[in-house]
Amino acid sequence: MSTHLPRPLSVPDAIRRRRTTKKFKPDPIPEATLKELVELTIAAPSSYNLQPWRIVMVSDPAKKAALTAAAWNQPQVATAPVTFVFAVDLRGWEKTLEQTLKTGAELGAWNEKTIEYFRTAIPFFQKSLTDKLREYPIKDALIAATHLALAAESLGLNSTFMNGWKEEEVKEVIGARDNPDIAIALLMPIGYGDGSYGNAGRLPQELTVFQNQLG
Ligand SMILES: Cc1cc2nc3c(=O)[nH]c(=O)nc-3n(C[C@H](O)[C@H](O)[C@H](O)COP(=O)(O)O)c2cc1C
């Protein structure tokens, strides 16, 4: 398999070209491209760098069929060579915090004082989330998914952001049926689109963008 990556599009070009893709060609994604996509996805920022995402790449035919059924038989999951399931672990940080702090220190990003502060502040903040316990890690996962969509576009691939699926069934597919700490943020099929999609356009900015206060 070729390790050659296509010349990437610039970020503005990738943003402008990205379109929701409902049907993919069967062409597989080269291994080197997939590896690059994963690295760019998890380069996303997250609250306190806790990286709550747990990303499952579904490509196995039987799993893909089950995921398609969980997504109301939407054709993009059925046809994409791989669908990224963005799950989150609501309490994963409890197990990974020390590793996160150690990495930040080793890379010189955080000094001893910052580490000591984080060691107290992070558990305090996380425990104060209460009814936002799902919302906060899901925000992080959606940022990572946005990285993936733009990275894919930049490398000549296409994507679809997806809310249309049944959470319990998606959890079953990824082997998390009985785990109450796992929530599903988003599904994102990735592949080479068949080009049969248009630009749905946007509302006029006067309705959605304001200076200083809502209009
Ligand atoms: C969070 C989110 C969830 C979405 N869920 C679905 C979905 O389940 N199925 C689908 O066909 N499109 C889905 N879409 C795609 C939107 O319909 C699409 O982004 C919108 O029409 C704008 O088109 P564009 O992505 O080509 O700019 C979703 C988009 C977002 C951002």
XYZ file of N, CA and C and ligand atoms in Angstrom:
676
model
N 0.843 -1.209 0.000
C 0.000 0.000 0.000
C 0.880 1.261 0.000
N 0.478 2.263 -0.768
C 1.285 3.479 -0.872
C 1.282 4.241 0.457
N 2.434 4.804 0.799
C 2.475 5.637 2.001
C 2.444 7.117 1.609
N 2.258 7.346 0.307
C 2.260 8.720 -0.182
C 0.938 9.405 0.184
N 1.043 10.566 0.834
C -0.169 11.302 1.179
C -0.416 12.362 0.123
N -1.696 12.614 -0.232
C -1.971 13.672 -1.201
C -1.551 15.028 -0.637
N -1.286 15.965 -1.547
C -0.934 17.325 -1.103
C -2.169 17.908 -0.413
N -2.074 18.270 0.859
C -3.290 18.698 1.581
C -3.812 20.052 1.111
N -5.128 20.190 1.168
C -5.758 21.496 0.931
C -5.473 22.391 2.128
N -5.496 23.703 1.915
C -5.354 24.625 3.049
C -6.612 24.514 3.923
N -6.530 24.997 5.158
C -7.701 24.944 6.053
C -8.889 25.709 5.443
N -8.705 26.966 4.942
C -9.871 27.647 4.351
C -10.458 26.862 3.172
N -9.609 26.280 2.331
C -10.140 25.504 1.198
C -10.909 24.278 1.693
N -10.363 23.596 2.696
C -11.045 22.401 3.220
C -12.400 22.792 3.816
N -12.430 23.916 4.523
C -13.697 24.365 5.125
C -14.720 24.665 4.024
N -14.257 25.347 2.983
C -15.209 25.736 1.924
C -15.677 24.543 1.100
N -14.828 23.544 0.938
C -15.196 22.395 0.084
C -16.008 21.331 0.807
N -15.892 21.257 2.137
C -16.559 20.176 2.855
C -18.069 20.193 2.643
N -18.630 19.064 2.292
C -20.078 18.936 2.145
C -20.507 17.611 2.750
N -21.696 17.606 3.339
C -22.281 16.362 3.833
C -22.379 15.363 2.690
N -21.850 14.172 2.926
C -21.749 13.161 1.873
C -22.624 11.966 2.218
N -23.590 11.689 1.374
C -24.567 10.636 1.682
C -24.175 9.282 1.089
N -23.242 9.302 0.098
C -22.877 8.022 -0.524
C -21.390 8.024 -0.849
N -20.718 6.921 -0.467
C -19.279 6.805 -0.682
C -18.971 5.721 -1.710
N -17.846 5.925 -2.416
C -17.344 4.865 -3.305
C -16.740 3.764 -2.428
N -16.629 2.542 -2.976
C -16.095 1.467 -2.122
C -14.578 1.550 -1.887
N -13.897 2.486 -2.540
C -12.436 2.567 -2.422
C -11.982 2.643 -0.960
N -11.011 1.795 -0.597
C -10.522 1.860 0.787
C -9.656 3.100 1.020
N -9.496 3.462 2.268
C -8.637 4.603 2.627
C -7.227 4.056 2.843
N -6.202 4.603 2.143
C -4.840 4.102 2.364
C -4.453 4.191 3.844
N -3.688 3.186 4.277
C -3.326 3.096 5.696
C -2.649 4.365 6.218
N -1.732 4.920 5.407
C -0.994 6.118 5.852
C -1.941 7.300 6.018
N -2.944 7.377 5.142
C -3.917 8.474 5.238
C -4.753 8.321 6.499
N -5.170 7.092 6.771
C -5.986 6.830 7.967
C -5.203 7.174 9.240
N -3.924 6.806 9.220
C -3.068 7.087 10.386
C -2.951 8.610 10.598
N -2.763 9.317 9.495
C -2.669 10.779 9.569
C -3.990 11.364 10.096
N -5.114 10.837 9.606
C -6.421 11.330 10.058
C -6.589 11.151 11.564
N -6.170 9.994 12.049
C -6.307 9.726 13.492
C -5.444 10.709 14.283
N -4.202 10.923 13.811
C -3.320 11.856 14.544
C -3.893 13.268 14.563
N -4.452 13.699 13.431
C -4.997 15.064 13.361
C -6.274 15.186 14.195
N -7.023 14.100 14.275
C -8.259 14.100 15.074
C -7.936 14.276 16.556
N -7.009 13.470 17.048
C -6.732 13.525 18.496
C -5.773 14.655 18.864
N -5.368 15.445 17.865
C -4.624 16.684 18.163
C -5.576 17.783 18.620
N -6.866 17.500 18.611
C -7.867 18.501 19.013
C -7.667 18.891 20.479
N -8.047 20.125 20.814
C -7.989 20.515 22.227
C -9.139 19.879 23.010
N -8.978 19.809 24.320
C -10.084 19.344 25.170
C -9.954 20.040 26.520
N -11.064 20.089 27.242
C -11.092 20.741 28.540
C -10.013 20.120 29.443
N -9.102 20.935 29.955
C -7.971 20.486 30.790
C -7.122 19.414 30.086
N -7.223 19.323 28.799
C -6.497 18.294 28.033
C -6.845 16.882 28.514
N -8.103 16.694 28.946
C -8.468 15.385 29.521
C -8.773 14.329 28.461
N -8.992 14.765 27.219
C -9.152 13.839 26.094
C -10.171 12.717 26.396
N -11.424 13.115 26.681
C -12.416 12.111 27.092
C -12.927 11.252 25.937
N -12.552 11.609 24.697
C -13.044 10.837 23.561
C -12.500 9.415 23.577
N -13.353 8.509 23.160
C -12.937 7.123 22.911
C -13.457 6.834 21.509
N -12.544 6.803 20.547
C -12.929 6.780 19.137
C -12.834 5.354 18.608
N -13.938 4.849 18.076
C -13.950 3.485 17.544
C -14.149 3.569 16.031
N -13.182 3.023 15.282
C -13.287 3.035 13.821
C -13.950 1.731 13.387
N -15.127 1.829 12.823
C -15.885 0.629 12.457
C -15.754 0.378 10.951
N -15.139 -0.763 10.611
C -14.983 -1.119 9.193
C -15.339 -2.580 8.932
N -15.372 -3.392 9.973
C -15.720 -4.808 9.839
C -17.137 -4.929 9.255
N -17.328 -5.766 8.193
C -18.637 -5.794 7.513
C -19.832 -6.071 8.437
N -19.682 -7.010 9.369
C -20.822 -7.330 10.242
C -21.125 -6.157 11.179
N -20.067 -5.550 11.708
C -20.255 -4.401 12.612
C -20.843 -3.217 11.834
N -20.358 -3.066 10.588
C -20.857 -1.964 9.756
C -22.361 -2.126 9.501
N -22.787 -3.370 9.258
C -24.220 -3.625 9.034
C -25.021 -3.279 10.285
N -24.492 -3.662 11.444
C -25.200 -3.371 12.705
C -25.226 -1.860 12.961
N -24.117 -1.189 12.619
C -24.061 0.271 12.825
C -25.024 0.982 11.871
N -25.134 0.452 10.647
C -26.074 1.025 9.675
C -27.504 0.918 10.229
N -27.832 -0.256 10.773
C -29.179 -0.447 11.343
C -29.393 0.525 12.508
N -28.350 0.710 13.334
C -28.462 1.630 14.480
C -28.639 3.072 14.016
N -28.213 3.350 12.775
C -28.299 4.714 12.225
C -29.454 4.825 11.234
N -30.524 4.132 11.529
C -31.755 4.207 10.713
C -31.460 3.931 9.238
N -30.539 3.014 8.999
C -30.193 2.591 7.624
C -29.738 3.737 6.718
N -29.102 4.725 7.293
C -28.623 5.837 6.459
C -27.492 5.337 5.541
N -27.576 5.686 4.237
C -26.666 5.081 3.258
C -25.198 5.436 3.461
N -24.920 6.554 4.110
C -23.505 6.925 4.259
C -22.762 5.952 5.168
N -23.435 5.398 6.171
C -22.765 4.414 7.041
C -22.603 3.099 6.282
N -23.628 2.748 5.510
C -23.571 1.489 4.743
C -22.458 1.521 3.696
N -22.202 2.678 3.094
C -21.267 2.723 1.969
C -19.848 3.170 2.353
N -19.679 3.870 3.451
C -18.335 4.374 3.802
C -17.413 3.208 4.186
N -16.149 3.260 3.778
C -15.233 2.192 4.194
C -15.011 2.164 5.706
N -15.147 3.318 6.338
C -14.996 3.354 7.801
C -15.900 4.439 8.393
N -16.511 4.113 9.522
C -17.257 5.127 10.274
C -16.583 5.295 11.627
N -16.248 6.547 11.935
C -15.670 6.852 13.243
C -16.822 7.065 14.228
N -16.844 6.270 15.277
C -17.825 6.477 16.349
C -17.115 7.277 17.435
N -17.609 8.488 17.676
C -17.043 9.327 18.737
C -17.817 9.065 20.018
N -17.262 8.161 20.835
C -17.828 7.908 22.156
C -17.033 8.744 23.156
N -17.585 8.916 24.344
C -16.836 9.578 25.414
C -16.938 8.749 26.684
N -15.869 8.806 27.479
C -15.872 8.145 28.779
C -16.042 9.235 29.835
N -17.232 9.255 30.464
C -17.584 10.355 31.371
C -16.655 10.454 32.580
N -16.058 9.331 32.959
C -15.154 9.347 34.122
C -13.763 8.844 33.772
N -13.455 8.824 32.484
C -12.146 8.315 32.042
C -10.989 9.095 32.642
N -11.211 10.395 32.858
C -10.132 11.248 33.394
C -9.603 10.750 34.732
N -10.475 10.061 35.495
C -10.026 9.582 36.814
C -8.851 8.612 36.662
N -8.871 7.853 35.548
C -7.803 6.866 35.322
C -6.602 7.477 34.597
N -6.814 8.541 33.841
C -5.729 9.036 32.977
C -5.104 10.346 33.469
N -5.659 10.937 34.546
C -5.189 12.273 34.964
C -3.681 12.317 35.214
N -3.175 11.335 35.977
C -1.739 11.374 36.307
C -0.879 11.299 35.032
N -1.322 10.481 34.084
C -0.581 10.356 32.817
C -0.617 11.679 32.033
N -1.786 12.315 32.038
C -1.924 13.611 31.344
C -0.987 14.649 31.967
N -0.947 14.685 33.302
C -0.098 15.664 33.989
C 1.380 15.378 33.711
N 1.744 14.093 33.725
C 3.140 13.689 33.501
C 3.584 14.093 32.094
N 2.713 13.855 31.112
C 3.059 14.198 29.720
C 3.238 15.703 29.576
N 2.309 16.471 30.167
C 2.394 17.930 30.097
C 3.688 18.445 30.718
N 4.112 17.784 31.821
C 5.361 18.192 32.496
C 6.561 17.807 31.641
N 6.558 16.569 31.153
C 7.710 16.098 30.359
C 7.918 16.931 29.105
N 6.827 17.387 28.531
C 6.943 18.189 27.299
C 7.232 19.656 27.603
N 7.280 19.991 28.880
C 7.640 21.356 29.273
C 6.486 22.351 29.163
N 5.263 21.831 28.958
C 4.118 22.751 28.827
C 3.654 23.238 30.192
N 3.751 22.379 31.203
C 3.251 22.700 32.544
C 4.379 22.565 33.566
N 4.530 23.585 34.415
C 5.556 23.479 35.463
C 4.957 22.836 36.719
N 5.799 22.624 37.720
C 5.385 21.934 38.950
C 4.162 22.606 39.604
N 4.189 23.961 39.572
C 3.105 24.723 40.216
C 1.771 24.465 39.493
N 1.845 24.470 38.176
C 0.631 24.211 37.373
C 0.125 22.796 37.641
N 1.063 21.841 37.675
C 0.674 20.446 37.909
C -0.028 20.307 39.270
N 0.556 20.931 40.283
C -0.034 20.855 41.629
C -1.435 21.465 41.639
N -1.571 22.594 40.932
C -2.876 23.260 40.847
C -3.892 22.344 40.145
N -3.468 21.793 38.996
C -4.376 20.912 38.229
C -4.805 19.695 39.046
N -3.863 19.174 39.840
C -4.162 17.949 40.598
C -5.346 18.184 41.550
N -5.544 19.399 41.997
C -6.683 19.726 42.865
C -7.854 20.278 42.046
N -7.525 21.198 41.122
C -8.584 21.921 40.403
C -9.379 21.002 39.470
N -8.685 20.069 38.826
C -9.394 19.237 37.834
C -10.457 18.354 38.509
N -10.091 17.584 39.564
C -11.155 16.796 40.218
C -12.282 17.677 40.748
N -11.931 18.849 41.282
C -12.960 19.760 41.808
C -13.896 20.195 40.675
N -13.307 20.611 39.555
C -14.113 21.074 38.416
C -14.984 19.936 37.872
N -14.374 18.782 37.674
C -15.115 17.649 37.089
C -16.292 17.272 37.986
N -16.053 17.280 39.314
C -17.135 16.880 40.224
C -18.225 17.931 40.301
N -17.890 19.179 39.941
C -18.916 20.236 39.979
C -19.803 20.219 38.729
N -19.491 19.353 37.771
C -20.244 19.380 36.503
C -21.687 18.907 36.664
N -21.903 18.006 37.589
C -23.233 17.421 37.873
C -24.069 17.200 36.603
N -25.073 18.066 36.329
C -25.941 17.798 35.176
C -25.239 18.064 33.830
N -24.020 18.548 33.870
C -23.278 18.764 32.617
C -22.218 17.677 32.412
N -22.322 16.621 33.173
C -21.328 15.541 33.105
C -21.234 14.927 31.706
N -22.353 14.865 31.000
C -22.364 14.358 29.617
C -21.953 15.452 28.641
N -22.477 16.648 28.891
C -22.301 17.752 27.932
C -20.828 18.107 27.719
N -20.055 18.171 28.804
C -18.677 18.653 28.673
C -17.802 17.714 27.845
N -17.761 16.424 28.151
C -16.948 15.548 27.286
C -17.475 15.490 25.853
N -18.786 15.631 25.691
C -19.341 15.608 24.330
C -18.867 16.827 23.542
N -18.762 17.994 24.211
C -18.199 19.172 23.524
C -16.818 18.831 22.978
N -15.983 18.218 23.835
C -14.612 17.889 23.409
C -14.629 16.947 22.203
N -15.492 15.954 22.254
C -15.541 14.966 21.165
C -15.982 15.616 19.852
N -16.892 16.587 19.945
C -17.365 17.250 18.719
C -16.269 18.114 18.099
N -15.413 18.673 18.946
C -14.273 19.435 18.412
C -13.326 18.479 17.678
N -13.082 17.317 18.289
C -12.216 16.324 17.630
C -12.839 15.867 16.305
N -14.155 15.688 16.299
C -14.833 15.269 15.061
C -14.695 16.343 13.985
N -14.711 17.603 14.391
C -14.545 18.692 13.421
C -13.128 18.668 12.846
N -12.153 18.390 13.711
C -10.788 18.193 13.187
C -10.794 17.104 12.119
N -11.469 15.990 12.421
C -11.479 14.861 11.478
C -12.105 15.266 10.148
N -13.243 15.945 10.206
C -13.938 16.310 8.963
C -13.048 17.200 8.090
N -12.376 18.159 8.724
C -11.550 19.089 7.939
C -10.264 18.426 7.474
N -9.690 17.575 8.315
C -8.484 16.850 7.907
C -8.812 15.924 6.740
N -9.962 15.251 6.828
C -10.365 14.341 5.745
C -10.518 15.118 4.441
N -11.233 16.222 4.518
C -11.436 17.043 3.310
C -10.094 17.486 2.742
N -9.224 17.898 3.623
C -7.903 18.382 3.205
C -7.111 17.296 2.490
N -7.328 16.039 2.883
C -6.577 14.928 2.281
C -7.370 14.224 1.174
N -8.395 14.888 0.655
C -9.111 14.358 -0.509
C -10.243 13.404 -0.188
N -10.622 13.348 1.095
C -11.724 12.466 1.502
C -12.950 13.291 1.852
N -14.048 12.604 2.131
C -15.300 13.280 2.486
C -15.847 12.693 3.785
N -16.852 13.366 4.336
C -17.356 12.990 5.664
C -18.826 13.377 5.808
N -19.448 12.887 6.869
C -20.782 13.361 7.277
C -20.835 13.428 8.796
N -21.233 14.556 9.327
C -21.540 14.640 10.761
C -22.886 13.951 10.954
N -23.020 13.099 11.971
C -24.295 12.383 12.137
C -24.814 12.346 13.571
N -26.045 12.812 13.700
C -26.810 12.711 14.948
C -27.858 11.611 14.867
N -28.100 11.118 13.665
C -29.228 10.205 13.448
C -28.883 8.748 13.730
N -28.946 8.351 14.989
C -28.658 6.969 15.391
C -29.240 6.743 16.783
N -29.378 5.446 17.111
C -29.941 5.091 18.414
C -28.782 4.764 19.360
N -28.671 5.532 20.429
C -27.473 5.444 21.270
C -27.230 4.044 21.824
N -28.274 3.400 22.327
C -28.070 2.074 22.933
C -27.559 1.077 21.899
N -28.056 1.182 20.668
C -27.620 0.251 19.609
C -26.183 0.531 19.191
N -25.816 1.816 19.123
C -24.422 2.153 18.778
C -23.497 1.629 19.873
N -23.898 1.792 21.128
C -23.088 1.292 22.242
C -22.909 -0.217 22.144
N -23.972 -0.887 21.769
C -23.899 -2.350 21.603
C -22.854 -2.713 20.538
N -22.887 -1.994 19.405
C -21.953 -2.301 18.301
C -20.508 -2.159 18.766
N -20.223 -1.127 19.563
C -18.820 -0.899 19.954
C -18.440 -1.636 21.244
N -19.357 -2.471 21.739
C -19.027 -3.282 22.913
C -19.132 -2.518 24.225
N -20.037 -1.530 24.285
C -20.165 -0.726 25.514
C -21.590 -0.772 26.061
N -22.332 -1.838 25.690
C -23.764 -1.876 26.040
C -24.020 -1.657 27.527
N -23.209 -2.323 28.356
C -23.494 -2.285 29.791
C -22.671 -1.253 30.547
N -22.046 -0.337 29.826
C -21.179 0.638 30.503
C -21.871 2.003 30.604
N -22.379 2.358 31.795
C -23.120 3.623 31.928
C -22.227 4.852 31.778
N -20.906 4.678 31.856
C -19.987 5.823 31.729
C -19.663 6.165 30.282
N -20.117 5.327 29.345
C -19.863 5.621 27.930
C -21.101 6.272 27.316
N -20.891 7.423 26.670
C -21.969 8.100 25.936
C -21.496 8.278 24.496
N -22.440 8.367 23.585
C -22.084 8.548 22.169
C -22.308 10.011 21.796
N -21.262 10.621 21.227
C -21.355 12.032 20.829
C -21.780 12.170 19.374
N -21.174 11.379 18.495
C -21.379 11.599 17.055
C -20.870 10.394 16.265
N -21.494 10.184 15.114
C -20.940 9.216 14.148
C -20.420 10.010 12.956
N -19.294 9.561 12.390
C -18.769 10.246 11.214
C -18.189 9.251 10.204
N -18.999 8.907 9.175
C -18.460 8.070 8.109
C -17.429 8.873 7.311
N -16.361 8.179 6.892
C -15.283 8.809 6.125
C -14.975 7.934 4.915
N -14.766 8.570 3.780
C -14.389 7.822 2.575
C -14.339 8.762 1.388
N -14.271 8.159 0.203
C -14.273 8.970 -1.019
C -15.720 9.091 -1.489
N -16.296 10.291 -1.416
C -17.692 10.494 -1.770
C -17.928 10.338 -3.260
N -19.180 10.044 -3.617
C -19.493 9.883 -5.051
C -19.793 11.233 -5.719
N -19.698 12.312 -4.966
C -19.844 13.657 -5.550
C -21.280 14.107 -5.752
N -22.239 13.266 -5.300
C -23.652 13.596 -5.572
C -24.277 14.415 -4.453
N -23.627 15.527 -4.114
C -24.171 16.337 -3.028
C -23.911 17.799 -3.329
N -24.838 18.636 -2.911
C -24.700 20.065 -3.184
C -24.516 20.857 -1.911
N -24.405 22.165 -2.094
C -24.238 23.068 -0.963
C -25.613 23.604 -0.577
N -26.059 23.277 0.638
C -27.392 23.716 1.082
C -27.414 25.192 1.469
N -26.258 25.839 1.485
C -26.199 27.264 1.783
C -26.378 27.565 3.258
N -26.322 28.836 3.596
C -26.443 29.257 4.990
C -27.426 30.416 5.090
N -27.983 30.602 6.267
C -28.865 31.754 6.511
C -28.060 33.039 6.326
N -28.720 34.149 6.008
C -27.978 35.415 5.937
C -27.355 35.724 7.298
N -26.132 36.286 7.264
C -25.399 36.551 8.515
C -26.184 37.438 9.483
N -27.041 38.305 8.949
C -27.808 39.201 9.836
C -28.634 38.389 10.854
N -28.975 37.153 10.492
C -29.802 36.338 11.393
C -28.977 35.536 12.392
N -27.672 35.381 12.127
C -26.909 34.452 12.971
C -25.623 35.017 13.567
N -25.179 36.178 13.108
C -23.896 36.722 13.585
C -24.103 38.169 14.029
N -23.587 38.513 15.233
C -23.860 39.834 15.805
C -22.602 40.465 16.370
N -22.647 41.781 16.540
C -21.553 42.506 17.201
C -21.981 42.840 18.615
N -21.227 42.336 19.539
C -21.367 42.687 20.955
C -22.618 42.200 21.678
N -23.768 42.204 21.014
C -24.939 41.626 21.674
C -25.901 41.092 20.626
N -26.750 40.190 21.073
C -27.700 39.586 20.143
C -28.610 40.643 19.539
N -28.897 40.503 18.270
C -29.791 41.453 17.605
C -31.228 41.086 17.821
C -24.372 17.531 14.530
C -24.852 17.193 13.145
C -25.643 16.073 12.946
C -26.062 15.705 11.655
N -26.732 14.510 11.467
C -26.978 14.087 10.217
C -27.522 12.789 9.973
O -27.754 11.993 10.886
N -27.758 12.419 8.703
C -27.479 13.239 7.650
O -27.721 12.836 6.503
N -26.952 14.467 7.833
C -26.680 14.898 9.083
N -26.103 16.135 9.281
C -25.729 16.952 8.127
C -26.500 18.264 8.008
O -27.774 18.017 7.502
C -25.668 19.180 7.108
O -24.461 19.481 7.759
C -26.378 20.475 6.757
O -27.482 20.222 5.947
C -25.442 21.440 6.015
O -24.877 20.825 4.860
P -23.300 20.721 4.651
O -22.758 19.803 5.728
O -23.116 20.122 3.278
O -22.725 22.088 4.750
C -25.706 16.515 10.553
C -24.921 17.658 10.776
C -24.488 17.985 12.033
C -23.578 19.171 12.221
